[in-house]
Short mmCIF file of C-alpha atoms in Angstrom, two decimals:
data_model
loop_
_atom_site.label_atom_id
_atom_site.label_comp_id
_atom_site.label_asym_id
_atom_site.label_seq_id
_atom_site.Cartn_x
_atom_site.Cartn_y
_atom_site.Cartn_z
CA MET A 120 25.49 17.08 49.85
CA ILE A 121 23.28 14.37 49.36
CA LEU A 122 19.55 15.32 48.19
CA PRO A 123 17.75 16.66 51.22
CA LYS A 124 15.35 14.55 53.20
CA PHE A 125 11.95 15.85 54.61
CA GLU A 126 11.51 15.95 58.20
CA VAL A 127 8.45 13.99 58.99
CA ALA A 128 6.88 12.86 62.10
CA ALA A 129 5.52 9.53 62.42
CA TYR A 130 2.09 10.42 63.06
CA TRP A 131 1.88 12.27 59.71
CA ASN A 132 1.98 8.60 57.93
CA GLU A 133 4.20 10.33 55.23
CA SER A 134 6.43 8.49 53.04
CA SER A 135 7.37 10.71 50.31
CA GLY A 136 10.71 12.06 49.51
CA PHE A 137 12.33 15.18 47.87
CA ALA A 138 12.00 13.76 44.27
CA ASP A 139 8.10 13.35 44.73
CA VAL A 140 7.84 17.14 45.02
CA PHE A 141 10.80 18.66 43.58
CA ASP A 142 12.75 18.73 40.23
CA VAL A 143 15.87 16.87 41.33
CA ASP A 144 17.95 17.61 38.18
CA TYR A 145 17.08 21.26 38.18
CA PHE A 146 17.99 21.52 42.02
CA ILE A 147 21.39 19.84 41.15
CA GLU A 148 22.06 22.00 38.10
CA GLN A 149 21.23 25.38 39.99
CA THR A 150 23.48 24.46 42.92
CA ARG A 151 26.31 23.63 40.85
CA GLY A 152 29.18 26.02 41.55
CA TYR A 153 27.91 26.50 45.09
CA VAL A 154 28.00 22.87 46.53
CA GLU A 155 28.09 19.51 44.68
CA VAL A 156 24.89 17.53 45.14
CA MET A 157 24.57 13.85 44.88
CA LYS A 158 21.36 11.92 44.38
CA ASP A 159 22.65 8.79 46.36
CA LEU A 160 25.39 8.12 49.09
CA PRO A 161 28.74 7.07 47.90
CA VAL A 162 29.23 3.21 48.26
CA GLU A 163 32.00 3.44 50.83
CA ILE A 164 29.67 5.13 53.14
CA ALA A 165 26.19 3.97 52.34
CA SER A 166 26.13 1.49 55.22
CA LYS A 167 26.85 3.84 57.69
CA GLU A 168 24.83 6.07 60.08
CA PRO A 169 25.45 9.78 59.74
CA PHE A 170 27.00 11.62 62.77
CA LYS A 171 24.22 13.90 63.94
CA VAL A 172 25.11 17.60 64.34
CA ASP A 173 22.49 19.92 66.07
CA CYS A 174 22.13 23.20 64.48
CA SER A 175 18.57 24.25 65.91
CA LYS A 176 17.94 27.56 67.33
CA ARG A 177 19.94 28.62 70.33
CA LYS A 178 20.54 31.78 72.05
CA GLY A 179 24.09 32.06 71.77
CA HIS A 180 26.36 32.50 68.74
CA PHE A 181 26.13 29.71 66.45
CA ASP A 182 29.16 29.26 63.78
CA TYR A 183 29.12 26.40 61.19
CA VAL A 184 32.80 26.55 60.76
CA GLU A 185 33.58 26.07 64.49
CA SER A 186 30.69 23.72 65.17
CA VAL A 187 30.06 21.75 62.15
CA LEU A 188 33.23 21.44 60.19
CA PRO A 189 35.15 19.36 62.83
CA ALA A 190 32.43 16.76 62.77
CA LEU A 191 32.53 16.74 58.94
CA LEU A 192 36.36 16.26 58.82
CA GLU A 193 36.32 13.49 61.77
CA HIS A 194 33.16 11.43 60.68
CA GLN A 195 33.29 12.21 56.90
CA TYR A 196 29.33 11.67 56.94
CA ILE A 197 26.90 13.94 59.15
CA SER A 198 23.38 15.04 59.15
CA LEU A 199 22.14 18.52 60.31
CA THR A 200 19.08 18.92 62.21
CA PRO A 201 16.77 21.25 60.55
CA ALA A 202 17.55 24.98 61.42
CA MET A 203 14.70 27.15 59.97
CA ASN A 204 15.13 29.67 62.70
CA GLN A 205 18.91 30.02 62.64
CA ARG A 206 20.12 33.63 62.13
CA ARG A 207 21.85 34.37 58.87
CA ASP A 208 23.20 37.51 59.43
CA ARG A 209 26.30 35.98 61.09
CA ASN A 210 27.36 34.04 58.23
CA PRO A 211 29.88 35.01 55.61
CA SER A 212 28.63 36.65 52.41
CA TYR A 213 29.35 33.39 50.20
CA ALA A 214 27.28 31.36 52.72
CA LYS A 215 24.26 33.75 52.29
CA ALA A 216 24.65 33.71 48.72
CA SER A 217 24.55 29.89 48.58
CA TYR A 218 21.64 29.75 51.03
CA CYS A 219 19.56 32.16 48.74
CA GLN A 220 20.38 30.15 45.75
CA GLY A 221 19.27 26.77 47.38
CA CYS A 222 16.17 28.40 48.90
CA TYR A 223 14.79 30.59 46.24
CA SER A 224 16.27 29.68 42.90
CA ALA A 225 17.02 26.00 42.86
CA LEU A 226 13.77 24.82 44.25
CA ARG A 227 11.26 23.96 41.61
CA LEU A 228 8.31 21.64 41.73
CA ASN A 229 8.54 18.62 39.35
CA LYS A 230 6.55 18.51 36.20
CA LYS A 231 3.68 16.45 37.64
CA VAL A 232 3.23 18.40 40.83
CA HIS A 233 3.66 21.65 38.82
CA SER A 234 1.05 20.63 36.50
CA LYS A 235 -1.59 19.82 38.98
CA ALA A 236 -0.64 23.10 40.91
CA VAL A 237 -1.24 25.40 37.86
CA GLU A 238 -4.53 23.52 37.17
CA LEU A 239 -5.62 24.08 40.86
CA LEU A 240 -4.69 27.61 40.63
CA GLN A 241 -6.55 28.20 37.47
CA ALA A 242 -9.55 26.82 39.15
CA ILE A 243 -9.69 29.45 41.85
CA PRO A 244 -12.09 32.61 41.03
CA LYS A 245 -10.02 35.69 40.94
CA PRO A 246 -9.10 37.79 42.74
CA PHE A 247 -8.70 35.50 45.78
CA LEU A 248 -7.01 35.46 49.17
CA SER A 249 -5.12 32.46 50.44
CA LEU A 250 -5.56 31.70 54.18
CA HIS A 251 -3.13 29.37 55.89
CA LEU A 252 -5.58 28.18 58.79
CA ARG A 253 -4.06 25.74 61.21
CA PHE A 254 -6.48 24.08 63.47
CA GLU A 255 -5.94 20.44 62.71
CA PRO A 256 -5.78 17.93 65.70
CA ASP A 257 -2.21 17.36 65.86
CA MET A 258 -1.57 20.91 65.57
CA VAL A 259 -3.69 21.67 68.62
CA ALA A 260 -2.50 18.74 70.51
CA TYR A 261 1.26 19.71 70.13
CA SER A 262 0.48 23.30 71.26
CA ARG A 263 -0.69 22.12 74.78
CA CYS A 264 -3.32 24.76 74.72
CA ALA A 265 -6.79 24.33 76.23
CA TYR A 266 -9.93 25.37 74.50
CA THR A 267 -13.57 25.73 75.54
CA GLY A 268 -16.84 25.49 73.37
CA LEU A 269 -15.19 23.15 70.88
CA SER A 270 -17.46 20.06 69.72
CA SER A 271 -17.11 16.65 71.44
CA LYS A 272 -15.89 15.31 68.09
CA SER A 273 -13.17 17.99 67.92
CA MET A 274 -12.24 17.34 71.67
CA ASP A 275 -11.99 13.33 70.88
CA SER A 276 -9.78 14.15 67.84
CA ILE A 277 -7.29 16.38 69.89
CA GLU A 278 -7.16 13.70 72.75
CA ALA A 279 -6.46 11.03 70.11
CA ALA A 280 -3.52 13.14 68.61
CA ARG A 281 -2.05 14.05 72.07
CA GLY A 282 -0.15 11.08 72.97
CA GLU A 283 2.30 10.77 75.99
CA GLY A 284 4.10 13.89 77.20
CA ARG A 285 1.70 16.53 75.61
CA LYS A 286 -0.62 17.19 78.47
CA VAL A 287 -2.75 20.10 78.42
CA LEU A 288 -1.07 23.10 80.38
CA THR A 289 -3.23 24.41 83.14
CA GLY A 290 -3.30 27.50 85.57
CA ASP A 291 -0.60 30.20 85.28
CA ALA A 292 1.43 28.09 82.87
CA ALA A 293 -1.51 27.73 80.40
CA ARG A 294 -2.21 31.62 80.81
CA LEU A 295 1.39 32.74 80.19
CA TRP A 296 1.64 30.13 77.18
CA ARG A 297 -1.45 31.55 75.69
CA ASN A 298 -0.52 35.39 76.15
CA ARG A 299 2.95 34.45 74.61
CA GLY A 300 0.95 33.75 71.43
CA LYS A 301 1.48 30.06 71.51
CA CYS A 302 -2.08 28.76 70.79
CA PRO A 303 -3.63 28.49 67.41
CA LEU A 304 -6.25 30.58 66.46
CA THR A 305 -9.87 28.84 66.01
CA PRO A 306 -11.55 29.28 62.80
CA SER A 307 -14.15 31.47 64.35
CA GLU A 308 -11.29 33.74 65.94
CA THR A 309 -9.88 33.73 62.49
CA ALA A 310 -13.14 35.01 60.93
CA PHE A 311 -13.66 37.52 63.75
CA ILE A 312 -10.16 38.94 62.90
CA LEU A 313 -10.53 39.18 59.25
CA GLN A 314 -13.79 41.06 59.87
CA ALA A 315 -12.18 43.57 62.15
CA LEU A 316 -9.63 44.26 59.32
CA ASP A 317 -12.58 44.94 57.13
CA ILE A 318 -11.93 42.16 54.70
CA PRO A 319 -15.31 41.65 52.86
CA THR A 320 -17.28 38.48 53.68
CA ASN A 321 -17.84 37.78 50.11
CA THR A 322 -13.99 37.55 49.50
CA ASN A 323 -12.95 34.48 47.54
CA ILE A 324 -10.82 32.53 49.97
CA TYR A 325 -8.57 29.58 49.31
CA LEU A 326 -7.98 27.51 52.46
CA ALA A 327 -4.29 26.28 52.35
CA ALA A 328 -4.91 23.85 55.04
CA GLY A 329 -4.16 20.25 56.11
CA ASP A 330 -6.38 17.19 56.39
CA GLY A 331 -8.99 17.37 59.30
CA LEU A 332 -9.37 20.95 59.82
CA MET A 333 -11.69 21.25 62.87
CA GLU A 334 -14.49 23.68 63.73
CA LEU A 335 -14.56 24.98 60.19
CA GLU A 336 -18.10 25.84 60.32
CA GLY A 337 -17.15 28.70 62.50
CA PHE A 338 -15.30 30.29 59.74
CA THR A 339 -17.55 29.04 56.92
CA SER A 340 -20.71 30.52 58.40
CA VAL A 341 -19.15 34.05 58.04
CA TYR A 342 -17.05 33.66 54.86
CA LYS A 343 -19.00 31.76 52.30
CA ASN A 344 -17.01 31.66 49.20
CA ILE A 345 -14.41 29.02 50.41
CA TYR A 346 -12.35 26.78 47.96
CA THR A 347 -10.14 23.90 48.94
CA LYS A 348 -7.92 21.29 47.14
CA SER A 349 -10.54 18.61 47.86
CA SER A 350 -13.52 20.65 46.38
CA LEU A 351 -11.39 21.85 43.21
CA LEU A 352 -9.48 18.68 42.33
CA ALA A 353 -10.84 15.20 40.93
CA HIS A 354 -11.64 12.97 44.01
CA GLU A 355 -9.23 10.51 42.71
CA ASP A 356 -6.29 12.93 42.25
CA PHE A 357 -6.83 14.30 45.68
CA GLU A 358 -7.12 10.79 47.43
CA ASN A 359 -3.97 9.50 45.82
CA MET A 360 -1.70 12.29 47.04
CA HIS A 361 0.92 12.32 49.47
CA GLY A 362 0.75 14.67 52.36
CA ASN A 363 3.84 16.70 51.07
CA THR A 364 2.33 16.96 47.76
CA LYS A 365 -0.76 18.56 49.12
CA ALA A 366 1.33 20.93 50.94
CA ALA A 367 3.35 21.88 47.88
CA LEU A 368 0.18 22.67 46.10
CA ASP A 369 -0.94 24.90 48.99
CA TYR A 370 2.51 26.56 48.79
CA TYR A 371 2.18 27.26 45.03
CA VAL A 372 -1.18 28.70 45.22
CA SER A 373 -0.36 30.82 48.30
CA VAL A 374 2.80 32.33 46.86
CA ASN A 375 0.63 33.22 43.52
CA SER A 376 -2.56 34.42 45.44
CA ASP A 377 -3.56 38.10 45.27
CA ALA A 378 -3.09 38.30 49.15
CA TYR A 379 -1.75 35.63 51.69
CA ILE A 380 -2.79 35.67 55.44
CA ALA A 381 -1.35 33.25 57.92
CA THR A 382 -2.94 32.38 61.34
CA PHE A 383 0.35 30.59 62.52
CA PHE A 384 4.07 31.46 61.52
CA GLY A 385 5.30 27.98 60.80
CA ASN A 386 7.62 26.87 58.25
CA MET A 387 5.44 27.07 55.33
CA ASP A 388 4.38 30.54 56.26
CA LYS A 389 7.99 31.60 56.28
CA MET A 390 8.72 30.18 53.05
CA VAL A 391 5.57 31.81 51.54
CA THR A 392 6.11 35.31 52.85
CA ALA A 393 9.79 35.15 52.10
CA MET A 394 9.10 33.82 48.40
CA ARG A 395 6.32 36.53 47.84
CA THR A 396 8.88 39.12 49.02
CA MET A 397 11.63 37.80 46.52
CA GLN A 398 9.02 38.07 43.81
CA GLY A 399 7.98 41.48 44.75
CA LEU A 400 4.49 40.38 45.59
CA GLN A 401 2.69 42.41 48.68
CA LYS A 402 -0.42 41.90 50.49
CA THR A 403 1.12 39.42 53.04
CA LEU A 404 0.00 39.40 56.53
CA VAL A 405 0.60 37.08 59.74
CA LEU A 406 -2.18 37.47 62.17
CA SER A 407 -1.02 38.25 65.98
CA ARG A 408 -2.13 35.44 68.16
CA ARG A 409 -0.24 37.20 71.06
CA ASP A 410 -2.22 40.13 70.89
CA PHE A 411 -5.73 38.52 70.40
CA ALA A 412 -4.91 36.61 73.49
CA ASN A 413 -3.72 39.45 75.60
CA TYR A 414 -6.86 41.50 74.67
CA THR A 415 -9.28 38.81 75.16
CA ALA A 416 -7.48 38.13 78.64
CA ALA A 417 -8.19 41.64 79.42
CA GLY A 418 -11.94 41.35 78.74
CA LEU A 419 -12.12 43.07 75.57
CA ALA A 420 -14.90 41.60 73.12
CA GLY A 421 -17.02 42.96 70.23
CA GLU A 422 -16.32 46.29 68.69
CA GLN A 423 -13.78 47.01 71.25
CA LEU A 424 -11.70 43.90 70.50
CA ALA A 425 -12.26 44.29 66.71
CA LYS A 426 -10.93 48.04 67.08
CA ALA A 427 -8.03 46.75 68.96
CA MET A 428 -7.10 43.97 66.42
CA TRP A 429 -7.27 46.59 63.60
CA ASP A 430 -4.87 48.91 65.60
CA VAL A 431 -2.42 45.93 66.04
CA HIS A 432 -2.44 45.11 62.48
CA ARG A 433 -3.03 48.50 61.03
CA GLU A 434 0.66 49.47 60.06
CA GLU A 435 1.31 45.93 58.60
CA TYR A 436 -1.86 45.61 56.85
CA ILE A 437 -1.47 49.10 55.03
CA ARG A 438 2.02 48.40 54.13
CA GLY A 439 1.00 45.09 52.92
CA ARG A 440 4.16 43.18 54.01
CA GLY A 441 3.59 41.76 57.24
CA SER A 442 5.85 41.14 60.43
CA ALA A 443 7.41 37.87 58.76
CA LEU A 444 9.99 39.92 56.87
CA PRO A 445 13.46 40.87 58.20
CA GLU A 446 14.74 44.57 57.66
CA TYR A 447 17.18 43.13 55.24
CA CYS A 448 17.53 40.26 52.97
CA PHE A 449 20.55 37.76 52.92
CA CYS A 450 19.86 37.40 49.15
CA GLU A 451 21.45 40.75 48.51
CA PHE A 452 24.76 38.78 48.57
CA LYS A 453 25.87 37.47 45.26
CA LEU A 454 28.89 35.08 44.38
#
C-alpha cells in the first residue's frame, strides 16, 4: 500500500498530505506484518493513473476478494474510494485485525502537530466538554436544507458556497429530508438541546469546529465559557496552519476531553467516538437531528420540546456511550 492520501474537496483549498499530520515512519512500522506500506510509487508504475475501484457504501453484500482483488491483479495499481460506512462484520478475522491496527494503533500525530495539540489541550480550563459544532457555509450548502431566521450575512455565505447542482430542497422533499435528520443543527438549536439535557450554562466548552462557523451568537449567548483554537493559540500559529492540521488538533482535544458531544455524525465524529471507546472513555453523545426535526414539525416547543429531547437522549446520556457505537467491535480480533 502507498501512503494514504486525504480526500479533499476543491472548495476547501487544502493541499496538506498524510505526512503533514501523521507520523509516517510510525505508521509504516506499526502496520508491518499486516501490509507493506511504501512512501512512494515504484518507478515502473509511477507514471500511470490508478484504476479506480468503488468501495463506497452499498445495500448489497460487498466482498473485497471478489470485487477488488481481480482489479488489482489485472491493473497492478488501483485506488479505492473512501469507504467509511462499509460494514466490517462481513470481513474475515485477519482483515478486521488489520483494519483495527491501521485505524487505532498505527495512526499517531507527527511531533510538530502533537506538540501543538498538547499545548492546546493544556490551555483549556478543566473539566471541559468538547462540542463538534457543524454549521459552516459549505456544510449547510451541501445539506440542501432550507433555514429561516438566519442573518443576511449567513444566507449570502451559504449561497456563495452552494454552487451548481446544490439547490435548496422545497415542499415535501424538504420536509422528508429534514425529518430524516439530514439537516445540521443551528448553534441556537444546539444550545437548546444541551439545556434540555441539563448541561449547565457555565460549562467549559471547547468548540471543535471549522473556519467560518455561522450564527455562533445563538450558542454563545447561552453558553459563555467558550474556547476555540483561534482564541487559545498564537495568531501566527493559527493563521499558518493547514485545514487538516486544525482538524487534527480538534480530533486530539476531542478524544482527550472530559465529555464529547457531536451535532452531526460525520467522519470525524465516527473516529472520535470510536477512539474514545477504544481508550475506555465514556461521556460521548451524538445529538439526534432526526428527533429534533420530527418533534418541531409536530409543533412541540419550549418545555414540551425540551422534555421530549431529554427522553430521546436519556438512555444514551445516562449510559454515556452514545448511538455511534456498535454492539461489538472488530478490534476484538487479533492476529
